[in-house]
PDB file of C-alpha atoms in Angstrom:
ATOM      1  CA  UNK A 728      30.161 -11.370   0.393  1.00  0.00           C
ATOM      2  CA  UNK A 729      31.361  -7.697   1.488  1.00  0.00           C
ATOM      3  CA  UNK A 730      28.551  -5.695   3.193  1.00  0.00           C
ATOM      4  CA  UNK A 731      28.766  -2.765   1.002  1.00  0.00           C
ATOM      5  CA  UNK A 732      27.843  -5.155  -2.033  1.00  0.00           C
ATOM      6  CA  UNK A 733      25.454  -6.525   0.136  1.00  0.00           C
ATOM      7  CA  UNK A 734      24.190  -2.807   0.352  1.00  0.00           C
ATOM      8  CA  UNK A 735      23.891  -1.816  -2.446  1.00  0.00           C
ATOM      9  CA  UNK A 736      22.163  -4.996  -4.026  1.00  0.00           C
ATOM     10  CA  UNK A 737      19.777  -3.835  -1.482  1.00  0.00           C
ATOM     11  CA  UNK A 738      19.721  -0.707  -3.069  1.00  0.00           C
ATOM     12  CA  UNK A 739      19.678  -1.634  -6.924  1.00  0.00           C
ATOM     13  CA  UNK A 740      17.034  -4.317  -6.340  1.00  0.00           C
ATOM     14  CA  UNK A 741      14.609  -2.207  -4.320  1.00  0.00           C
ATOM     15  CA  UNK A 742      15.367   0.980  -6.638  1.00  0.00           C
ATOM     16  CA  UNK A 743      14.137  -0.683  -9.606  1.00  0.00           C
ATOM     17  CA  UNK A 744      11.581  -2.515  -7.868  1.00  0.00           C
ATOM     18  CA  UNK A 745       9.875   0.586  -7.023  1.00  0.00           C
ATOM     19  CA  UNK A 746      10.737   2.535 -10.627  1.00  0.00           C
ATOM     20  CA  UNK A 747       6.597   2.604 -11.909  1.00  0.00           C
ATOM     21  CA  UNK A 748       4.776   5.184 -10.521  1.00  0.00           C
ATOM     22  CA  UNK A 749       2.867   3.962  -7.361  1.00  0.00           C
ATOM     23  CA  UNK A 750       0.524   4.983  -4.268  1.00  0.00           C
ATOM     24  CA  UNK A 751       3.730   6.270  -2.349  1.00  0.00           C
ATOM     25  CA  UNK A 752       5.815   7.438  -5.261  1.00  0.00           C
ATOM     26  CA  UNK A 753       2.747   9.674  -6.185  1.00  0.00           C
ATOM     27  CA  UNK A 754       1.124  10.488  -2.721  1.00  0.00           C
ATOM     28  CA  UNK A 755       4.980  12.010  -2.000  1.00  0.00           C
ATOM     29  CA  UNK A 756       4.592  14.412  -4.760  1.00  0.00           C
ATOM     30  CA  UNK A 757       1.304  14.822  -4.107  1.00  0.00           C
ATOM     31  CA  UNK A 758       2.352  15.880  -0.804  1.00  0.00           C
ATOM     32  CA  UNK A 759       5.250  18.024  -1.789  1.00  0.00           C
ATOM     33  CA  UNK A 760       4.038  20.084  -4.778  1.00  0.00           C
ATOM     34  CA  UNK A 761       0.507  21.074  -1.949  1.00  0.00           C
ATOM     35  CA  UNK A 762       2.208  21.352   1.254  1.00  0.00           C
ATOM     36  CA  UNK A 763       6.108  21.553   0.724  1.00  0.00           C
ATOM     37  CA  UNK A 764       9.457  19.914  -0.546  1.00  0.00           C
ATOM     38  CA  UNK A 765      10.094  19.094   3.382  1.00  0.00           C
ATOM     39  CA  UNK A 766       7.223  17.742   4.281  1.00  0.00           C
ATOM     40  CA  UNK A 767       7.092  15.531   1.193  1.00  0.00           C
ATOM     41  CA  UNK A 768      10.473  14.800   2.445  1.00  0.00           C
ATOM     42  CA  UNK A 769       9.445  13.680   5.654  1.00  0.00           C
ATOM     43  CA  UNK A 770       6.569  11.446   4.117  1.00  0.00           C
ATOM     44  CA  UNK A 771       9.068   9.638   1.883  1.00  0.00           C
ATOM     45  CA  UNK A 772      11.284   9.007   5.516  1.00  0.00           C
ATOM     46  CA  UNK A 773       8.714   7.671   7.034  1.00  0.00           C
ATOM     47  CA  UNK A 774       7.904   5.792   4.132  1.00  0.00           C
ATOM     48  CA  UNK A 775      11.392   4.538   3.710  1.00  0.00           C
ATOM     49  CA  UNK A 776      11.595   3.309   7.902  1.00  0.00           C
ATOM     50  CA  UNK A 777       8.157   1.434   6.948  1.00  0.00           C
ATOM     51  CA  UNK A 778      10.324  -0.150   4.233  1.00  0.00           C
ATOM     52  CA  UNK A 779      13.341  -1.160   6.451  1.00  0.00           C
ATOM     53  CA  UNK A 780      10.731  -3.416   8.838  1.00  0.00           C
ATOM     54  CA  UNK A 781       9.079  -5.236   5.826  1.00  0.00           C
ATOM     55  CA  UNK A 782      12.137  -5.770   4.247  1.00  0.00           C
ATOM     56  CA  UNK A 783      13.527  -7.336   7.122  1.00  0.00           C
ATOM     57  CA  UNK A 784      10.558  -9.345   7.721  1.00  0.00           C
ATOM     58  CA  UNK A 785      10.739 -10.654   4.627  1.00  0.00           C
ATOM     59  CA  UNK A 786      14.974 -11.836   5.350  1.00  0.00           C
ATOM     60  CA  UNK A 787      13.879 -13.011   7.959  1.00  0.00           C
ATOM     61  CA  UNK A 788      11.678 -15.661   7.136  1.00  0.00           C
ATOM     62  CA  UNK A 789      12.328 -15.471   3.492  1.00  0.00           C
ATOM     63  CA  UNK A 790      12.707 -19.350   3.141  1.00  0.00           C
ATOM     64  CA  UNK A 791       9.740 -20.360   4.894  1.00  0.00           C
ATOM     65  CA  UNK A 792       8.033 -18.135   2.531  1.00  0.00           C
ATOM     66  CA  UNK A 793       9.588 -19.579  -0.290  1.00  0.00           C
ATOM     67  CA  UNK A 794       8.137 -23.034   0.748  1.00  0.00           C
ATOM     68  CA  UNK A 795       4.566 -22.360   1.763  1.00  0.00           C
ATOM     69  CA  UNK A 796       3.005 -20.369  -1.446  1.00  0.00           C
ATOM     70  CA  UNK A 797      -0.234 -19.963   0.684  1.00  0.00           C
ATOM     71  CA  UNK A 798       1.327 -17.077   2.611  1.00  0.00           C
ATOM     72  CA  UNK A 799       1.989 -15.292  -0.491  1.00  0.00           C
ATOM     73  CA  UNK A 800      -1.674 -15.946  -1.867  1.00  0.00           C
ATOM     74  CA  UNK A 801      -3.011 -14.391   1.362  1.00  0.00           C
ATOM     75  CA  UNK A 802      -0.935 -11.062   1.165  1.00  0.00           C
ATOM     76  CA  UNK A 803      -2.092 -10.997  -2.545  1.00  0.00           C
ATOM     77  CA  UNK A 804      -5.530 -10.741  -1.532  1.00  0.00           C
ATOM     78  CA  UNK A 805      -5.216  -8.433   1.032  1.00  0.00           C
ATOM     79  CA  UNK A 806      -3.213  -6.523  -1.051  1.00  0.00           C
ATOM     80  CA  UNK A 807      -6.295  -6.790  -3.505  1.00  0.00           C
ATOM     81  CA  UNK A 808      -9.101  -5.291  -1.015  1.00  0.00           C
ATOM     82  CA  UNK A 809      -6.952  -2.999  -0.174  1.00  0.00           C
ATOM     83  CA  UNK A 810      -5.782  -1.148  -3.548  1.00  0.00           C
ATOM     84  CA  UNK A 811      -9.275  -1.577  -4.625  1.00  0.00           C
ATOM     85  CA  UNK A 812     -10.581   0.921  -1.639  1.00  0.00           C
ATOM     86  CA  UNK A 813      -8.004   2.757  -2.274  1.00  0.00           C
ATOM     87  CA  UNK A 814      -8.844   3.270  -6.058  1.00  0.00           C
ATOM     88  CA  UNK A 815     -12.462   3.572  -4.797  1.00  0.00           C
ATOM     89  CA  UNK A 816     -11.654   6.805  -2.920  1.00  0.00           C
ATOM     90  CA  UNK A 817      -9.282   8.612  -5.157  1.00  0.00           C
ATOM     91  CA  UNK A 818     -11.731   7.829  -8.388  1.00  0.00           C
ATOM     92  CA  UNK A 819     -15.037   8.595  -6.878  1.00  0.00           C
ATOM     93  CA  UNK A 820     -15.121   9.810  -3.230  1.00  0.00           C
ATOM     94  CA  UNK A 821     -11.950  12.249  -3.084  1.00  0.00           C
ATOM     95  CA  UNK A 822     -13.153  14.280  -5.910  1.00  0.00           C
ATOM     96  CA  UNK A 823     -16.306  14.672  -4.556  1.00  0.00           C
ATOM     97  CA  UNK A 824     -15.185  16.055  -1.218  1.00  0.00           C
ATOM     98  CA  UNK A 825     -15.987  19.397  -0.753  1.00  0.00           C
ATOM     99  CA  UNK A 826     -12.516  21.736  -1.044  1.00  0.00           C
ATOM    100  CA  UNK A 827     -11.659  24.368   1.613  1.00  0.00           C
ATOM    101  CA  UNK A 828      -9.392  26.938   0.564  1.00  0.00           C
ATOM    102  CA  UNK A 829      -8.059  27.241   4.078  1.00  0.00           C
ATOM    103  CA  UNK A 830      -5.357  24.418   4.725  1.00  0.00           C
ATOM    104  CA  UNK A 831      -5.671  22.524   7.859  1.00  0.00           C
ATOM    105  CA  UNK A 832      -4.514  23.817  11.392  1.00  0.00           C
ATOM    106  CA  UNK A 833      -2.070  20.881  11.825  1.00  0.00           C
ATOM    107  CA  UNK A 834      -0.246  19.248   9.404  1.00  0.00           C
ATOM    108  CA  UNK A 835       3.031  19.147  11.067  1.00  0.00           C
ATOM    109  CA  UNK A 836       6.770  17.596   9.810  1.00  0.00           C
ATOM    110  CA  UNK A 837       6.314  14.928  11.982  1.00  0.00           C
ATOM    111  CA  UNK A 838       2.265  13.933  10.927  1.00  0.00           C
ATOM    112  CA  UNK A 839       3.419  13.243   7.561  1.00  0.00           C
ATOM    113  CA  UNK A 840       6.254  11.315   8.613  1.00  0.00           C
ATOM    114  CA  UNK A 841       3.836   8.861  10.528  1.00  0.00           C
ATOM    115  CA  UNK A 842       1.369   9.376   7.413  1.00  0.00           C
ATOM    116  CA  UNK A 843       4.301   7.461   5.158  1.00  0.00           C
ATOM    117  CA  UNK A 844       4.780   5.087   7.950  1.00  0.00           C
ATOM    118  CA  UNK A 845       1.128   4.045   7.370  1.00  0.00           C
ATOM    119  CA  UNK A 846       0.243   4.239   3.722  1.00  0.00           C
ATOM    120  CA  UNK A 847       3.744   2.041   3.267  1.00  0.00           C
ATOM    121  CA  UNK A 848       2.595  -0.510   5.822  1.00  0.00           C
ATOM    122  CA  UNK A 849      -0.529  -0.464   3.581  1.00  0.00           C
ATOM    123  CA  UNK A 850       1.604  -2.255   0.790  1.00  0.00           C
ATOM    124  CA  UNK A 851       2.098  -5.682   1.017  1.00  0.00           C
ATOM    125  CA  UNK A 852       4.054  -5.986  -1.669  1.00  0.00           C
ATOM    126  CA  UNK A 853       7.316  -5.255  -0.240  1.00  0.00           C
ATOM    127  CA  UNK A 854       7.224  -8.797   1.653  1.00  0.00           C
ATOM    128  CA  UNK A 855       6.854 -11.389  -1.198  1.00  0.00           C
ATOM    129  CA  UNK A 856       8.838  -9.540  -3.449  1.00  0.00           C
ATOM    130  CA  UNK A 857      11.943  -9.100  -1.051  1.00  0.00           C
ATOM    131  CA  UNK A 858      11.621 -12.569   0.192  1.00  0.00           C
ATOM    132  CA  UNK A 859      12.079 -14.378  -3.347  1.00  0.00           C
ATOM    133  CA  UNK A 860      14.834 -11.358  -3.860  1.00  0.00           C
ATOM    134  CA  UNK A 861      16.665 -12.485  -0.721  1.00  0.00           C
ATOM    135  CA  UNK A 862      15.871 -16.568  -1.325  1.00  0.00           C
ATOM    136  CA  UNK A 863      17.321 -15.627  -4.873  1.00  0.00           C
ATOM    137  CA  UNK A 864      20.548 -13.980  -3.856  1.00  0.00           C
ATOM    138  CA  UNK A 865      21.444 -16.167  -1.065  1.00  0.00           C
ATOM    139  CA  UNK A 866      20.812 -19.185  -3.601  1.00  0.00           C
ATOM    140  CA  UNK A 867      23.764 -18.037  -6.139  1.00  0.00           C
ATOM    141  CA  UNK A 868      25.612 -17.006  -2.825  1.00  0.00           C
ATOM    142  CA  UNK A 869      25.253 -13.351  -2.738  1.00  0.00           C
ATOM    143  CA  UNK A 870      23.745 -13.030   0.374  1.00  0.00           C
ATOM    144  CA  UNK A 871      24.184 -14.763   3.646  1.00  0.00           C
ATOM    145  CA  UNK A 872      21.647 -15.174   6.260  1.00  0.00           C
ATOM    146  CA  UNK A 873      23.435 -13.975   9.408  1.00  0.00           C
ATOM    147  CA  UNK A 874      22.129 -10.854  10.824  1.00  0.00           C
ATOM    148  CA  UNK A 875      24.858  -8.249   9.598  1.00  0.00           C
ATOM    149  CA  UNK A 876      23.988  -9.208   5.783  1.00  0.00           C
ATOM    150  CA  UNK A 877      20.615  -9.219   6.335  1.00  0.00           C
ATOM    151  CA  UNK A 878      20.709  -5.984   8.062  1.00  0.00           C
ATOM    152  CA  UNK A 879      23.378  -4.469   5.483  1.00  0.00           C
ATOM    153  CA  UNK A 880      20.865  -5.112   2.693  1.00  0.00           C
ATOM    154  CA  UNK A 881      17.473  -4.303   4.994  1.00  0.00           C
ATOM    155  CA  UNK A 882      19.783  -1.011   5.202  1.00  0.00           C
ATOM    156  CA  UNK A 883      20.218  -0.722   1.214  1.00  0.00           C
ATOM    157  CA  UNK A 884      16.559  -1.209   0.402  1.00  0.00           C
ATOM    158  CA  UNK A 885      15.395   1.570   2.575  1.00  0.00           C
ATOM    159  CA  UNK A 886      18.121   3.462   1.013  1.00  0.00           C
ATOM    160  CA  UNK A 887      16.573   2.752  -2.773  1.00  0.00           C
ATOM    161  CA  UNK A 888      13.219   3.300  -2.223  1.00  0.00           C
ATOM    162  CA  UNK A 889      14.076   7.111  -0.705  1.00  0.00           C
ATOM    163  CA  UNK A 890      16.522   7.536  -3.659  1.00  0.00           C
ATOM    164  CA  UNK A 891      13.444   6.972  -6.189  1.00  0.00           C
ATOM    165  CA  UNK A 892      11.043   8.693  -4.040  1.00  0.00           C
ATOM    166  CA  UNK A 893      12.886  11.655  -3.463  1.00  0.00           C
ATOM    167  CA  UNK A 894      13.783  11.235  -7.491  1.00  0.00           C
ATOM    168  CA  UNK A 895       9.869  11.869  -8.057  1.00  0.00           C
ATOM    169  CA  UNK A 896       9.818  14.739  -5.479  1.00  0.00           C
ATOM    170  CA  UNK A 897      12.506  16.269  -7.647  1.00  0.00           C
ATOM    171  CA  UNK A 898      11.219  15.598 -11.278  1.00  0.00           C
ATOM    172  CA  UNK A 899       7.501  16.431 -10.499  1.00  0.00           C
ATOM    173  CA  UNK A 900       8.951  19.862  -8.687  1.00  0.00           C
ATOM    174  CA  UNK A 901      10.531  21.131 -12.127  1.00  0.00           C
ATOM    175  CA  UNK A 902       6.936  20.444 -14.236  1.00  0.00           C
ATOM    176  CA  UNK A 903       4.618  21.648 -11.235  1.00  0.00           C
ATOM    177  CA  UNK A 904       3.362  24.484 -13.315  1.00  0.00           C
ATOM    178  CA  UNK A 905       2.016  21.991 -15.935  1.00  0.00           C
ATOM    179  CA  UNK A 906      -1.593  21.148 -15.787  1.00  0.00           C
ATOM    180  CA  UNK A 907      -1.542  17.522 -15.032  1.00  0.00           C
ATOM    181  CA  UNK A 908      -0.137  18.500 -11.199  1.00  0.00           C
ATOM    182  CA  UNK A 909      -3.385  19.464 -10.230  1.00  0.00           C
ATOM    183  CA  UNK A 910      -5.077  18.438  -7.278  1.00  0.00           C
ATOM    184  CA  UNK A 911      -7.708  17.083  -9.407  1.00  0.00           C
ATOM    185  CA  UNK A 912      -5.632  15.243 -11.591  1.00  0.00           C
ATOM    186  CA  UNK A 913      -3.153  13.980  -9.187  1.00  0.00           C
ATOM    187  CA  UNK A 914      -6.418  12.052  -7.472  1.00  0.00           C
ATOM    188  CA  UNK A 915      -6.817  10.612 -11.037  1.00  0.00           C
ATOM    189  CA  UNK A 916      -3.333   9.385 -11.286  1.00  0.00           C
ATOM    190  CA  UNK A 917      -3.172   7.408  -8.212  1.00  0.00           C
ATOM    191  CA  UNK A 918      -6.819   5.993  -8.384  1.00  0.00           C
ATOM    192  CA  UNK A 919      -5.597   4.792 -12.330  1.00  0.00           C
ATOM    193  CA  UNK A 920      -2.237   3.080 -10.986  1.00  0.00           C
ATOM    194  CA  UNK A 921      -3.853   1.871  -8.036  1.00  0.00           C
ATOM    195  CA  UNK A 922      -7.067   0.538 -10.169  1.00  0.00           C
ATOM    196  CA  UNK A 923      -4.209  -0.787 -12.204  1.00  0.00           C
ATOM    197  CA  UNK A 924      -2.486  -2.825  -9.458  1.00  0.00           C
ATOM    198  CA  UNK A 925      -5.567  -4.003  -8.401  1.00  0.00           C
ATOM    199  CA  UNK A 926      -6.340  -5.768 -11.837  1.00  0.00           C
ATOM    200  CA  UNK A 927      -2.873  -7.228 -11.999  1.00  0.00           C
ATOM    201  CA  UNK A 928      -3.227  -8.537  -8.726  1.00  0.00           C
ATOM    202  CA  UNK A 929      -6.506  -9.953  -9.561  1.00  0.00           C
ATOM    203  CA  UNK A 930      -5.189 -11.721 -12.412  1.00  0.00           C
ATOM    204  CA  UNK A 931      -2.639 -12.988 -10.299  1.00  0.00           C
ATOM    205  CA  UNK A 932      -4.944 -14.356  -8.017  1.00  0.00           C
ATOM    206  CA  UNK A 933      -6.832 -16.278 -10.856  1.00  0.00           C
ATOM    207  CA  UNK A 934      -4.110 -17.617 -12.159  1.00  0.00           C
ATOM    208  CA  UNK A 935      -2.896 -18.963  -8.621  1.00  0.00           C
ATOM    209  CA  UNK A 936      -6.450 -20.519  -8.512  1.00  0.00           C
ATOM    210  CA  UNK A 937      -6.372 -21.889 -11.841  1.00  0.00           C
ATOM    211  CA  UNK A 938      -3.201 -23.499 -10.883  1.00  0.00           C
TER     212      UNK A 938
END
């Protein structure tokens, strides 16, 4: 298969696998409509190299998670604590937080580029997902195992999740002015899709048990 299809199945996949608003799409426009396009820029990079490792992670041993479900059921549950917290704080603890009008003395470039780093390594999702992806395409021959393919499309995911990230940057930039931008209401929006992930995954889990 030629790289650059390999690339941009990397791309198309991981674009619309990260289309619904999430804790990085919205945390990036959080980021840029309060502190700046660049440094919602820079979160979204840093976001994106976070990306590139689980995505290759997930090549990488892509078959033997494929074979031994119990992997997957463990990341689920992690996954589940951890969006869970995370809906905790933006619903009840961020809103609570006294504000300061004065912004903070460092928030450079380069902090939210490690800040993206982090809150993507927070995701788990990225692994299970990309490994059936990968198991998938290499089973109807689209995508070889050997380290140039695997780096080709490692290369194209990173690639689509910036695209849609930067996408939300953009679109959330032209309606800033609108109400629902608000601190306030931004908080709301990523502790409801977070609380929202959270039940799916719970569900998920059940029905894994149930199984």
């Amino acid at each position: 298969m030629d790289i650059t299809i390999v690339f941009f199945l990397g791309l198309i996949i991981t674009l619309i696998g990260v289309i619904p608003p999430g804790l990085l799409n919205m945390s990036a426009v959080k980021i840029s409509l309060k502190e700046g396009h660049i440094r919602g820029i820079m979160f979204s990079v840093g976001a994106c190299v976070t990306v590139f490792v689980q995505t290759y992670i997930a090549a990488i041993f892509a078959r033997y998670l494929s074979k031994h479900t119990e992997v997957v059921e463990i990341l689920q549950r992690v996954a589940f604590v951890v969006f869970v917290l995370i809906t905790i704080y933006y619903l009840f603890i961020a809103k609570s937080m006294p504000k300061h009008d004065v912004e903070p003395r460092v928030r450079s470039k380069h902090s939210r580029f490690f800040h993206g780093m982090f809150l993507s390594a927070l995701n788990m999702f990225p692994i299970p997902f990309q490994a059936y992806m990968t198991v998938t395409l290499a089973s109807i021959g689209w995508l070889a195992f050997d380290t140039i393919s695997i780096i080709t499309y490692v290369s194209g995911a990173a690639m689509g999740s910036f695209v849609m990230l930067y996408m939300y940057i953009f679109f959330f930039e032209k309606i800033k002015s609108r109400s629902f931008t608000s601190q306030k209401n931004m908080n709301y929006i990523i502790g409801g899709i977070t609380g929202i992930i959270s039940i799916i995954t719970l569900i998920n889990i059940i029905k894994d048990l149930g199984s």
